[in-house]
Amino acid sequence: MWSPGEPLPNDQAGRSAVRDWLIQEIERAFAEVRIDGGVTLSEVAAIELGAGPEKRALARQRDRYRHWSEILLDERDPTRGALHWMDATGYAFHVPAYLVSWLRTSIVGLDGFDADAHGLESLFLPSLLDESDGIREKQINLTTEQRRTIALSLLLCLACEEDEAWTTDREGMVRALSRNWLDALRSTERASATRRWPELGAAGSVDRDRD
């Protein structure tokens, strides 16, 4: 288990344990999500080409996956941009695949991650940082536990940035955490995070408590 206020372990085994713990939290939180008519990855490709309802329906039929863990993002969404085209159901179904992919390719040990992989995975981060009405509508189906795992993933990204000098949109991440995600953390996690990063409390107000 990792608390957001704690520095990352300075050994590979410790960092791997943090990664594996968070992946388990994501798997638990998103275990029961279903696609149930939501936009799929093949449908996104059709949407990008301006396809109408009939061609979108045909595209959907090509997607055979029934659980997000079956999705191979390197093959299905190599640029990590599909979440921007999802509806709320598709977003809630697919976002854990992106989170787990980021954790597995970026949090690889003490001496730095695969920089190319980090750059690729970080392309999906704007969908978590966007504060527009459109992206918030995509996130309405997320439960508190699911939102908590997103908050923890973003906080881990902040911690990695401090340790490894990653180039991320730190200001945007702090603002999005404060306004969109921080309230989903458990009270002890939230207190720990704001002690470590006081700017989280300054960037936006948290209206709801969760014990």
Short mmCIF file of C-alpha atoms in Angstrom, two decimals:
data_model
loop_
_atom_site.label_atom_id
_atom_site.label_comp_id
_atom_site.label_asym_id
_atom_site.label_seq_id
_atom_site.Cartn_x
_atom_site.Cartn_y
_atom_site.Cartn_z
CA MET A 1 0.00 0.00 0.00
CA TRP A 2 1.18 3.53 -0.78
CA SER A 3 0.09 6.76 0.85
CA PRO A 4 0.24 9.85 -1.39
CA GLY A 5 2.16 11.73 1.28
CA GLU A 6 4.97 9.21 1.31
CA PRO A 7 7.99 9.46 -1.00
CA LEU A 8 8.31 6.64 -3.49
CA PRO A 9 10.54 3.75 -2.41
CA ASN A 10 14.13 4.14 -3.59
CA ASP A 11 14.47 0.55 -4.72
CA GLN A 12 13.00 -1.32 -7.66
CA ALA A 13 11.18 -3.89 -5.53
CA GLY A 14 9.50 -1.16 -3.52
CA ARG A 15 8.36 0.73 -6.59
CA SER A 16 7.10 -2.44 -8.18
CA ALA A 17 5.06 -3.08 -5.03
CA VAL A 18 3.48 0.40 -5.27
CA ARG A 19 2.64 -0.20 -8.91
CA ASP A 20 1.17 -3.63 -8.26
CA TRP A 21 -0.89 -2.36 -5.34
CA LEU A 22 -2.43 0.42 -7.42
CA ILE A 23 -3.15 -1.94 -10.31
CA GLN A 24 -5.01 -4.18 -7.87
CA GLU A 25 -7.02 -1.20 -6.66
CA ILE A 26 -7.94 -0.36 -10.26
CA GLU A 27 -8.86 -3.96 -11.03
CA ARG A 28 -11.09 -4.10 -7.98
CA ALA A 29 -12.79 -0.76 -8.65
CA PHE A 30 -13.50 -1.51 -12.31
CA ALA A 31 -14.15 -5.25 -12.01
CA GLU A 32 -17.84 -5.00 -12.89
CA VAL A 33 -17.87 -2.35 -15.62
CA ARG A 34 -19.59 -3.36 -18.86
CA ILE A 35 -19.53 -1.82 -22.31
CA ASP A 36 -23.35 -2.15 -22.62
CA GLY A 37 -23.83 -0.05 -25.74
CA GLY A 38 -21.01 2.39 -25.06
CA VAL A 39 -18.61 3.55 -27.76
CA THR A 40 -15.91 0.98 -28.54
CA LEU A 41 -12.41 1.39 -29.96
CA SER A 42 -13.35 0.32 -33.48
CA GLU A 43 -16.29 2.68 -33.34
CA VAL A 44 -13.95 5.52 -32.38
CA ALA A 45 -11.98 4.87 -35.57
CA ALA A 46 -15.22 5.10 -37.53
CA ILE A 47 -16.22 8.32 -35.76
CA GLU A 48 -12.88 9.90 -36.62
CA LEU A 49 -13.60 9.15 -40.28
CA GLY A 50 -17.02 10.79 -40.04
CA ALA A 51 -18.98 7.54 -40.31
CA GLY A 52 -22.74 7.50 -39.85
CA PRO A 53 -24.78 5.22 -37.58
CA GLU A 54 -24.72 2.19 -39.89
CA LYS A 55 -20.95 2.15 -40.34
CA ARG A 56 -20.47 2.81 -36.64
CA ALA A 57 -22.65 -0.21 -35.84
CA LEU A 58 -20.60 -2.36 -38.20
CA ALA A 59 -17.41 -1.14 -36.57
CA ARG A 60 -18.74 -2.04 -33.14
CA GLN A 61 -19.29 -5.61 -34.27
CA ARG A 62 -15.55 -5.99 -34.84
CA ASP A 63 -14.86 -5.46 -31.15
CA ARG A 64 -15.06 -8.82 -29.41
CA TYR A 65 -13.70 -7.84 -26.03
CA ARG A 66 -16.02 -8.19 -23.06
CA HIS A 67 -13.71 -6.95 -20.31
CA TRP A 68 -11.31 -4.02 -20.36
CA SER A 69 -8.41 -6.27 -19.31
CA GLU A 70 -8.63 -7.99 -22.72
CA ILE A 71 -7.72 -4.80 -24.60
CA LEU A 72 -4.21 -4.53 -26.04
CA LEU A 73 -3.76 -0.78 -26.33
CA ASP A 74 -0.51 -0.93 -28.28
CA GLU A 75 -2.50 -2.58 -31.07
CA ARG A 76 -5.89 -0.95 -30.64
CA ASP A 77 -5.01 2.64 -29.73
CA PRO A 78 -1.29 3.24 -30.28
CA THR A 79 -1.63 7.02 -29.95
CA ARG A 80 -3.74 6.76 -26.76
CA GLY A 81 -6.28 9.29 -28.03
CA ALA A 82 -9.51 7.28 -28.18
CA LEU A 83 -10.88 8.33 -24.79
CA HIS A 84 -11.62 11.78 -26.19
CA TRP A 85 -14.20 10.22 -28.53
CA MET A 86 -15.90 8.00 -25.96
CA ASP A 87 -19.32 8.49 -24.45
CA ALA A 88 -19.76 8.12 -20.68
CA THR A 89 -20.29 4.34 -20.84
CA GLY A 90 -17.33 3.77 -23.13
CA TYR A 91 -15.13 6.05 -21.04
CA ALA A 92 -15.86 4.22 -17.79
CA PHE A 93 -15.25 0.88 -19.49
CA HIS A 94 -11.97 1.75 -21.20
CA VAL A 95 -10.20 4.15 -18.81
CA PRO A 96 -8.88 1.40 -16.49
CA ALA A 97 -7.07 -0.19 -19.44
CA TYR A 98 -5.25 3.10 -20.01
CA LEU A 99 -4.40 3.51 -16.32
CA VAL A 100 -3.01 -0.01 -16.02
CA SER A 101 -1.06 0.32 -19.27
CA TRP A 102 0.51 3.55 -17.99
CA LEU A 103 1.47 1.95 -14.69
CA ARG A 104 2.98 -1.12 -16.31
CA THR A 105 5.05 0.76 -18.87
CA SER A 106 6.11 3.79 -16.83
CA ILE A 107 6.60 2.69 -13.23
CA VAL A 108 9.37 0.21 -13.91
CA GLY A 109 11.98 0.83 -11.28
CA LEU A 110 14.44 3.08 -9.58
CA ASP A 111 16.42 4.36 -12.51
CA GLY A 112 13.82 5.70 -14.67
CA PHE A 113 11.17 4.23 -16.69
CA ASP A 114 11.03 3.77 -20.40
CA ALA A 115 10.98 7.41 -21.48
CA ASP A 116 9.39 6.63 -24.84
CA ALA A 117 6.66 4.62 -23.16
CA HIS A 118 6.04 7.41 -20.67
CA GLY A 119 5.67 9.91 -23.49
CA LEU A 120 3.20 7.64 -25.25
CA GLU A 121 1.13 6.87 -22.18
CA SER A 122 1.03 10.51 -21.12
CA LEU A 123 -0.97 11.29 -24.25
CA PHE A 124 -4.04 9.92 -22.49
CA LEU A 125 -3.51 12.11 -19.42
CA PRO A 126 -5.23 15.17 -20.94
CA SER A 127 -8.52 13.26 -20.81
CA LEU A 128 -8.11 13.18 -17.02
CA LEU A 129 -7.04 16.83 -16.77
CA ASP A 130 -9.60 18.37 -19.10
CA GLU A 131 -12.12 20.47 -17.16
CA SER A 132 -14.51 21.17 -20.02
CA ASP A 133 -18.18 20.26 -19.79
CA GLY A 134 -17.69 17.70 -22.54
CA ILE A 135 -15.10 15.66 -20.69
CA ARG A 136 -16.96 15.93 -17.40
CA GLU A 137 -20.01 14.45 -19.08
CA LYS A 138 -17.86 11.46 -20.06
CA GLN A 139 -16.94 10.92 -16.42
CA ILE A 140 -20.45 10.90 -14.92
CA ASN A 141 -20.67 7.09 -14.79
CA LEU A 142 -17.54 6.72 -12.66
CA THR A 143 -18.11 5.58 -9.08
CA THR A 144 -16.30 7.14 -6.15
CA GLU A 145 -13.97 4.15 -5.90
CA GLN A 146 -13.16 4.39 -9.60
CA ARG A 147 -12.50 8.11 -9.29
CA ARG A 148 -10.28 7.36 -6.29
CA THR A 149 -8.01 5.15 -8.40
CA ILE A 150 -7.71 7.93 -10.98
CA ALA A 151 -6.80 10.40 -8.24
CA LEU A 152 -4.16 8.01 -6.88
CA SER A 153 -2.75 7.48 -10.38
CA LEU A 154 -2.39 11.23 -10.92
CA LEU A 155 -0.78 11.65 -7.50
CA LEU A 156 1.65 8.88 -8.35
CA CYS A 157 2.44 10.76 -11.54
CA LEU A 158 3.23 13.85 -9.45
CA ALA A 159 5.48 11.80 -7.19
CA CYS A 160 7.29 10.30 -10.18
CA GLU A 161 7.73 13.74 -11.69
CA GLU A 162 9.51 14.91 -8.55
CA ASP A 163 11.76 11.88 -8.44
CA GLU A 164 12.53 11.50 -12.13
CA ALA A 165 12.15 15.01 -13.55
CA TRP A 166 9.34 13.99 -15.87
CA THR A 167 7.94 16.64 -18.13
CA THR A 168 4.22 16.76 -17.42
CA ASP A 169 1.60 19.46 -17.15
CA ARG A 170 2.13 19.86 -13.42
CA GLU A 171 -0.05 22.95 -13.11
CA GLY A 172 -2.88 21.31 -15.02
CA MET A 173 -2.54 18.13 -12.99
CA VAL A 174 -2.71 19.98 -9.66
CA ARG A 175 -5.72 21.98 -10.81
CA ALA A 176 -7.57 18.93 -12.13
CA LEU A 177 -6.84 16.92 -8.99
CA SER A 178 -8.12 19.71 -6.78
CA ARG A 179 -11.29 20.37 -8.74
CA ASN A 180 -12.21 16.98 -10.18
CA TRP A 181 -10.63 14.07 -8.34
CA LEU A 182 -9.29 14.85 -4.86
CA ASP A 183 -12.68 14.53 -3.18
CA ALA A 184 -12.81 10.84 -4.13
CA LEU A 185 -9.84 10.00 -1.91
CA ARG A 186 -10.33 8.62 1.56
CA SER A 187 -9.90 11.29 4.21
CA THR A 188 -6.50 10.00 5.36
CA GLU A 189 -5.25 9.83 1.76
CA ARG A 190 -6.47 13.34 1.02
CA ALA A 191 -4.87 14.77 4.16
CA SER A 192 -1.60 13.02 3.32
CA ALA A 193 -1.62 14.35 -0.24
CA THR A 194 -2.34 17.96 0.74
CA ARG A 195 0.42 17.88 3.35
CA ARG A 196 2.91 16.83 0.71
CA TRP A 197 1.55 19.13 -2.00
CA PRO A 198 -0.04 22.16 -0.29
CA GLU A 199 -0.87 23.60 -3.71
CA LEU A 200 -3.57 20.95 -4.05
CA GLY A 201 -5.58 22.69 -1.36
CA ALA A 202 -4.91 26.11 -2.83
CA ALA A 203 -5.90 25.25 -6.38
CA GLY A 204 -9.52 24.43 -5.66
CA SER A 205 -11.96 23.70 -2.88
CA VAL A 206 -12.96 20.20 -1.84
CA ASP A 207 -16.62 20.11 -0.91
CA ARG A 208 -17.19 16.51 0.03
CA ASP A 209 -15.60 14.37 2.72
CA ARG A 210 -15.21 10.65 2.43
CA ASP A 211 -14.21 8.38 5.28
#
